[in-house]
CSV table of C-alpha atoms and ligand atoms in Angstrom, one decimal:
chain,number,residue,atom,x,y,z
A,1,MET,CA,0.5,19.4,7.1
A,2,ILE,CA,4.1,19.4,8.2
A,3,ASP,CA,6.7,21.0,6.0
A,4,ASP,CA,8.4,17.9,4.7
A,5,PRO,CA,6.8,14.5,5.4
A,6,LYS,CA,9.8,12.8,3.7
A,7,THR,CA,11.9,13.6,6.8
A,8,TYR,CA,9.2,13.0,9.3
A,9,ARG,CA,10.6,11.8,12.7
A,10,TYR,CA,8.4,9.7,14.9
A,11,SER,CA,8.4,8.1,18.3
A,12,ASP,CA,8.5,4.4,19.0
A,13,ASP,CA,4.9,4.3,20.0
A,14,LEU,CA,3.5,6.2,17.0
A,15,LEU,CA,1.0,3.6,16.0
A,16,GLN,CA,0.2,2.2,19.4
A,17,GLY,CA,-3.5,1.1,19.6
A,18,ARG,CA,-4.0,1.1,15.8
A,19,VAL,CA,-5.1,-1.8,13.6
A,20,ILE,CA,-3.6,-1.5,10.2
A,21,LEU,CA,-4.1,-3.6,7.1
A,22,ILE,CA,-1.3,-3.5,4.5
A,23,THR,CA,-1.9,-5.2,1.1
A,24,GLY,CA,1.1,-6.8,-0.6
A,25,ALA,CA,2.9,-7.2,2.8
A,26,SER,CA,4.8,-10.3,1.7
A,27,ASP,CA,7.6,-8.4,-0.1
A,28,GLY,CA,9.1,-5.0,-1.0
A,29,ILE,CA,7.7,-1.8,0.3
A,30,GLY,CA,4.7,-3.5,1.9
A,31,LYS,CA,6.9,-5.9,3.9
A,32,ALA,CA,9.2,-3.1,5.1
A,33,LEU,CA,6.2,-1.0,6.2
A,34,ALA,CA,4.6,-4.0,8.0
A,35,LEU,CA,7.7,-4.6,10.0
A,36,GLU,CA,8.2,-1.0,11.0
A,37,ALA,CA,4.5,-0.4,11.7
A,38,ALA,CA,4.6,-3.5,14.1
A,39,ARG,CA,7.7,-2.1,15.7
A,40,LEU,CA,5.8,1.2,16.3
A,41,GLY,CA,3.0,-0.6,18.2
A,42,ALA,CA,0.5,-1.3,15.4
A,43,GLN,CA,-1.6,-4.4,15.3
A,44,VAL,CA,-0.7,-5.3,11.7
A,45,ILE,CA,-2.8,-7.4,9.3
A,46,LEU,CA,-0.5,-8.8,6.6
A,47,HIS,CA,-2.3,-9.2,3.3
A,48,GLY,CA,-0.9,-11.1,0.4
A,49,ARG,CA,-1.5,-14.1,-1.9
A,50,ASN,CA,1.4,-16.3,-0.8
A,51,THR,CA,0.9,-17.9,2.6
A,52,ARG,CA,4.5,-19.0,3.0
A,53,LYS,CA,6.0,-15.6,2.2
A,54,LEU,CA,3.5,-14.0,4.6
A,55,GLU,CA,4.4,-16.4,7.3
A,56,ARG,CA,8.1,-15.4,7.0
A,57,VAL,CA,7.1,-11.8,7.6
A,58,TYR,CA,4.9,-12.9,10.5
A,59,ASP,CA,7.9,-14.7,12.0
A,60,GLN,CA,10.1,-11.6,11.6
A,61,ILE,CA,7.4,-9.5,13.4
A,62,ILE,CA,7.0,-11.8,16.4
A,63,ALA,CA,10.8,-11.6,16.8
A,64,ILE,CA,10.5,-7.8,17.4
A,65,GLU,CA,10.5,-7.1,21.1
A,66,GLY,CA,7.1,-5.9,22.2
A,67,ALA,CA,5.4,-6.1,18.8
A,68,LYS,CA,1.9,-7.4,18.7
A,69,ARG,CA,1.3,-10.7,17.0
A,70,PRO,CA,0.2,-9.9,13.5
A,71,SER,CA,-2.6,-11.5,11.6
A,72,ILE,CA,-2.5,-12.9,8.1
A,73,ALA,CA,-5.1,-12.3,5.4
A,74,VAL,CA,-4.6,-14.4,2.2
A,75,LEU,CA,-6.5,-13.1,-0.8
A,76,ASP,CA,-5.3,-13.2,-4.4
A,77,LEU,CA,-6.4,-9.8,-5.8
A,78,ALA,CA,-6.3,-11.2,-9.4
A,79,SER,CA,-9.1,-13.7,-8.7
A,80,ALA,CA,-10.9,-12.7,-5.5
A,81,ASN,CA,-14.7,-12.6,-5.6
A,82,ALA,CA,-17.2,-10.7,-3.5
A,83,GLU,CA,-17.3,-13.5,-1.0
A,84,GLY,CA,-13.5,-13.3,-0.5
A,85,TYR,CA,-13.6,-9.6,0.2
A,86,THR,CA,-16.6,-9.9,2.6
A,87,SER,CA,-14.9,-12.7,4.5
A,88,LEU,CA,-11.7,-10.7,4.9
A,89,ALA,CA,-13.8,-7.8,6.3
A,90,THR,CA,-15.7,-10.1,8.6
A,91,SER,CA,-12.6,-11.7,9.9
A,92,ILE,CA,-11.2,-8.2,10.8
A,93,VAL,CA,-14.5,-7.3,12.6
A,94,ASP,CA,-14.4,-10.6,14.5
A,95,GLU,CA,-10.8,-10.5,15.4
A,96,PHE,CA,-10.2,-6.8,16.2
A,97,GLY,CA,-13.6,-5.0,15.9
A,98,ARG,CA,-11.8,-2.0,14.3
A,99,LEU,CA,-9.6,-0.7,11.5
A,100,ASP,CA,-7.6,2.5,11.7
A,101,GLY,CA,-5.4,2.2,8.6
A,102,LEU,CA,-5.6,0.7,5.2
A,103,VAL,CA,-2.6,0.7,2.9
A,104,HIS,CA,-3.2,-0.2,-0.7
A,105,ASN,CA,0.3,-1.3,-1.6
A,106,ALA,CA,-0.1,-4.5,-3.6
A,107,GLY,CA,0.5,-4.1,-7.3
A,108,ILE,CA,1.8,-5.6,-10.5
A,109,LEU,CA,3.9,-4.2,-13.3
A,110,GLY,CA,2.5,-6.0,-16.3
A,111,GLU,CA,4.8,-5.8,-19.3
A,112,ARG,CA,6.6,-2.9,-20.9
A,113,PHE,CA,4.9,-2.6,-24.3
A,114,THR,CA,3.6,0.1,-26.5
A,115,ILE,CA,-0.2,0.7,-26.4
A,116,GLU,CA,-0.3,-0.7,-30.0
A,117,GLN,CA,1.3,-4.0,-28.8
A,118,TYR,CA,-0.2,-4.3,-25.4
A,119,ASP,CA,-1.9,-7.6,-24.7
A,120,ALA,CA,-5.6,-7.0,-23.9
A,121,VAL,CA,-5.8,-9.8,-21.3
A,122,LEU,CA,-2.7,-8.6,-19.5
A,123,TRP,CA,-4.1,-5.0,-19.6
A,124,GLN,CA,-7.2,-6.2,-17.8
A,125,ARG,CA,-5.3,-8.1,-15.2
A,126,VAL,CA,-3.1,-5.0,-14.4
A,127,MET,CA,-6.1,-2.7,-14.1
A,128,HIS,CA,-7.9,-5.3,-12.0
A,129,VAL,CA,-5.1,-5.9,-9.5
A,130,ASN,CA,-3.9,-2.3,-9.3
A,131,VAL,CA,-7.3,-0.5,-9.3
A,132,THR,CA,-10.4,-2.6,-9.2
A,133,ALA,CA,-9.2,-4.7,-6.3
A,134,ALA,CA,-8.3,-1.6,-4.3
A,135,PHE,CA,-11.8,-0.2,-5.0
A,136,ALA,CA,-13.4,-3.5,-3.9
A,137,LEU,CA,-11.4,-3.8,-0.7
A,138,THR,CA,-12.0,-0.2,0.2
A,139,GLN,CA,-15.7,-0.5,-0.3
A,140,VAL,CA,-16.0,-3.5,1.9
A,141,LEU,CA,-13.8,-2.0,4.7
A,142,LEU,CA,-15.3,1.5,4.7
A,143,PRO,CA,-18.0,0.8,7.3
A,144,LEU,CA,-15.3,-0.3,9.7
A,145,LEU,CA,-12.9,2.5,8.8
A,146,GLN,CA,-15.6,5.1,9.4
A,147,GLN,CA,-16.1,3.9,13.0
A,148,SER,CA,-12.5,4.9,13.8
A,149,ASP,CA,-12.0,8.4,15.1
A,150,ASP,CA,-8.7,8.8,13.2
A,151,ALA,CA,-8.6,6.5,10.1
A,152,SER,CA,-6.2,6.7,7.2
A,153,VAL,CA,-6.4,5.2,3.8
A,154,ILE,CA,-3.3,5.2,1.6
A,155,PHE,CA,-3.2,4.4,-2.1
A,156,THR,CA,0.1,3.8,-4.0
A,157,SER,CA,0.8,5.7,-7.1
A,158,SER,CA,3.9,6.2,-9.3
A,159,GLY,CA,5.6,8.9,-11.2
A,160,VAL,CA,4.1,7.4,-14.4
A,161,GLY,CA,0.7,7.8,-12.8
A,162,ARG,CA,1.1,11.6,-12.9
A,163,THR,CA,2.8,12.0,-16.3
A,164,GLY,CA,2.3,9.3,-19.0
A,165,ARG,CA,5.5,7.7,-20.3
A,166,ALA,CA,6.0,5.5,-23.4
A,167,PHE,CA,6.0,1.7,-22.8
A,168,TRP,CA,4.4,1.9,-19.3
A,169,GLY,CA,1.1,0.8,-20.7
A,170,ALA,CA,-1.5,-0.5,-18.3
A,171,TYR,CA,0.7,0.1,-15.2
A,172,ALA,CA,0.8,3.9,-15.9
A,173,VAL,CA,-2.9,4.0,-16.7
A,174,SER,CA,-3.7,2.1,-13.5
A,175,LYS,CA,-1.7,4.5,-11.4
A,176,PHE,CA,-3.6,7.5,-13.0
A,177,ALA,CA,-6.8,5.7,-12.0
A,178,THR,CA,-5.4,5.1,-8.5
A,179,GLU,CA,-4.8,8.8,-8.1
A,180,GLY,CA,-8.4,9.4,-9.3
A,181,LEU,CA,-9.9,6.8,-6.9
A,182,SER,CA,-7.9,8.4,-4.0
A,183,GLN,CA,-9.2,11.9,-4.9
A,184,VAL,CA,-12.8,10.9,-5.3
A,185,LEU,CA,-12.8,9.0,-2.0
A,186,ALA,CA,-11.0,11.8,-0.2
A,187,ASP,CA,-13.6,14.3,-1.5
A,188,GLU,CA,-16.5,12.1,-0.4
A,189,HIS,CA,-15.1,11.9,3.1
A,190,LYS,CA,-13.7,15.4,3.5
A,191,HIS,CA,-16.1,16.2,6.4
A,192,SER,CA,-15.4,13.0,8.3
A,193,ALA,CA,-12.5,11.7,10.4
A,194,LEU,CA,-11.4,9.5,7.5
A,195,ARG,CA,-8.4,10.8,5.5
A,196,VAL,CA,-7.4,9.5,2.1
A,197,ASN,CA,-4.1,10.1,0.4
A,198,CYS,CA,-1.8,8.8,-2.3
A,199,ILE,CA,1.9,8.1,-2.1
A,200,ASN,CA,4.4,7.9,-5.0
A,201,PRO,CA,7.2,5.7,-3.6
A,202,GLY,CA,9.7,6.8,-6.2
A,203,ALA,CA,12.5,4.4,-7.5
A,204,THR,CA,12.9,1.8,-4.7
A,205,ARG,CA,15.0,-1.3,-4.5
A,206,THR,CA,12.4,-4.1,-4.9
A,207,SER,CA,11.6,-7.0,-7.2
A,208,MET,CA,9.1,-4.8,-9.2
A,209,ARG,CA,11.8,-2.2,-9.8
A,210,LEU,CA,14.3,-4.9,-10.9
A,211,ALA,CA,11.7,-6.2,-13.4
A,212,ALA,CA,11.2,-2.8,-14.8
A,213,TYR,CA,14.9,-1.8,-14.9
A,214,PRO,CA,16.9,-5.0,-15.0
A,215,GLY,CA,20.2,-3.4,-16.0
A,216,GLU,CA,20.3,-0.6,-13.4
A,217,ASP,CA,22.7,-0.3,-10.5
A,218,ARG,CA,20.5,-1.3,-7.6
A,219,ASP,CA,22.9,0.1,-5.0
A,220,LYS,CA,22.0,3.6,-6.1
A,221,LEU,CA,18.3,3.0,-5.2
A,222,LYS,CA,16.7,3.8,-1.9
A,223,THR,CA,15.7,0.7,0.0
A,224,PRO,CA,12.0,0.2,1.1
A,225,GLU,CA,13.1,0.9,4.7
A,226,GLN,CA,14.4,4.4,3.7
A,227,ILE,CA,11.2,5.6,2.1
A,228,LEU,CA,8.8,4.8,5.0
A,229,PRO,CA,8.6,8.2,6.8
A,230,VAL,CA,5.8,9.5,4.5
A,231,TYR,CA,3.8,6.3,5.1
A,232,LEU,CA,4.2,6.5,8.8
A,233,TYR,CA,3.3,10.2,8.8
A,234,LEU,CA,0.0,9.4,7.0
A,235,LEU,CA,-0.8,6.5,9.3
A,236,GLY,CA,-0.2,8.2,12.6
A,237,PRO,CA,-2.0,11.0,14.4
A,238,ASP,CA,0.1,13.9,13.1
A,239,SER,CA,-1.6,13.8,9.7
A,240,LYS,CA,-5.1,13.9,11.2
A,241,ASP,CA,-6.4,16.7,8.8
A,242,VAL,CA,-4.3,15.8,5.8
A,243,THR,CA,-6.5,14.4,3.0
A,244,GLY,CA,-6.8,14.4,-0.8
A,245,GLN,CA,-3.0,14.8,-1.2
A,246,SER,CA,-0.6,12.9,-3.4
A,247,LEU,CA,2.8,12.8,-1.7
A,248,ASP,CA,6.2,11.8,-2.8
A,249,ALA,CA,8.1,9.4,-0.5
A,250,GLN,CA,11.4,10.5,-1.9
B,1,NAP,P1,6.9,-5.9,-5.1
B,1,NAP,O1,8.2,-6.1,-4.3
B,1,NAP,O2,6.7,-6.6,-6.3
B,1,NAP,O3,5.7,-6.2,-4.1
B,1,NAP,C1,4.4,-6.2,-4.5
B,1,NAP,C2,3.5,-6.8,-3.5
B,1,NAP,O4,2.2,-7.0,-4.1
B,1,NAP,C3,3.9,-8.3,-3.1
B,1,NAP,O5,3.6,-8.5,-1.7
B,1,NAP,C4,3.0,-9.1,-4.0
B,1,NAP,O6,2.8,-10.4,-3.5
B,1,NAP,C5,1.7,-8.3,-3.9
B,1,NAP,N1,0.8,-8.7,-5.0
B,1,NAP,C6,1.1,-8.7,-6.3
B,1,NAP,N2,0.0,-9.3,-7.0
B,1,NAP,C7,-0.9,-9.6,-6.0
B,1,NAP,C8,-2.1,-10.3,-6.1
B,1,NAP,N3,-2.7,-10.7,-7.2
B,1,NAP,N4,-2.8,-10.5,-4.9
B,1,NAP,C9,-2.2,-10.2,-3.7
B,1,NAP,N5,-1.0,-9.6,-3.6
B,1,NAP,C10,-0.4,-9.3,-4.8
B,1,NAP,O7,6.6,-4.4,-5.4
B,1,NAP,P2,7.0,-3.0,-4.7
B,1,NAP,O8,8.1,-2.3,-5.5
B,1,NAP,O9,7.2,-3.2,-3.2
B,1,NAP,O10,5.7,-2.2,-5.0
B,1,NAP,C11,4.8,-1.8,-4.0
B,1,NAP,C12,3.9,-0.7,-4.6
B,1,NAP,O11,4.7,0.4,-4.9
B,1,NAP,C13,3.2,-1.1,-5.9
B,1,NAP,O12,1.9,-0.6,-5.9
B,1,NAP,C14,4.0,-0.4,-6.9
B,1,NAP,O13,3.3,-0.2,-8.1
B,1,NAP,C15,4.4,0.8,-6.2
B,1,NAP,N6,5.6,1.5,-6.7
B,1,NAP,C16,6.9,0.9,-6.6
B,1,NAP,C17,8.0,1.5,-7.1
B,1,NAP,C18,9.4,0.9,-7.0
B,1,NAP,O14,10.4,1.5,-7.5
B,1,NAP,N7,9.6,-0.2,-6.3
B,1,NAP,C19,7.9,2.8,-7.7
B,1,NAP,C20,6.6,3.4,-7.8
B,1,NAP,C21,5.5,2.7,-7.3
B,1,NAP,P3,3.9,-11.6,-3.8
B,1,NAP,O15,5.0,-11.5,-2.8
B,1,NAP,O16,3.1,-12.9,-3.7
B,1,NAP,O17,4.4,-11.4,-5.2
């Protein structure tokens, strides 16, 4: 592994020839990553639940000189069933016949409550979108990822997924589970070409951060565009043997 992935420098053709699916690509970090991955030559599959927002990202990508036309995959992770996951995987097989990168970025915050007060239905929704959906999507895409000779799966964690903190409830617990899912999958594939890692983005200027810290000075936060080097390092060829890690983007 390179010394400091946070300052990773890359060439403009880093992701040339790679097909990469990014969940939650309609906003925040996922959107910024989709735009930069497309600029670096990737064939990007934009996943989200809101077609209109995804189409706006699509339009931004086709305006980038030389970028490949992205594809849009609409699937609400809160309500998707087995058929929805299977049809997403089938459409990737039919359209591209390969998958080299899978970035589990979509997530929800839930509410900031104590465990004592936490609503059980909301708890289940947060765990479902943040963990179970990532498991289901990974499972259905593994056969395709395993056909790539240099595939990378990235999960998204958080500081509260490594050390528990009061009022972070289901979100924190879901991120601990995400770290676990990433480690188990990495260990299962440690003798293959598939690498599996986790990224903690750190405080980043997005709608989710605003919901968690409404009063904070947003100008002091890193933008999604500024935290991308670690993601690009893990998606590109320079991280070929890096697996089972949990990296900080800041
Ligand atoms: P964001 O701006 O709120 O974006 C979240 C993305 O997830 C959006 O594209 C959203 O779609 C999508 N999403 C949410 N629920 C979904 C569902 N049911 N089905 C499909 N897509 C869904 O958040 P962000 O800050 O960029 O966060 C990205 C990741 O980083 C998350 O996993 C988050 O936990 C993690 N993270 C963020 C920070 C931070 O400071 N920002 C810190 C640590 C970790 P819509 O556009 O339709 O809402």
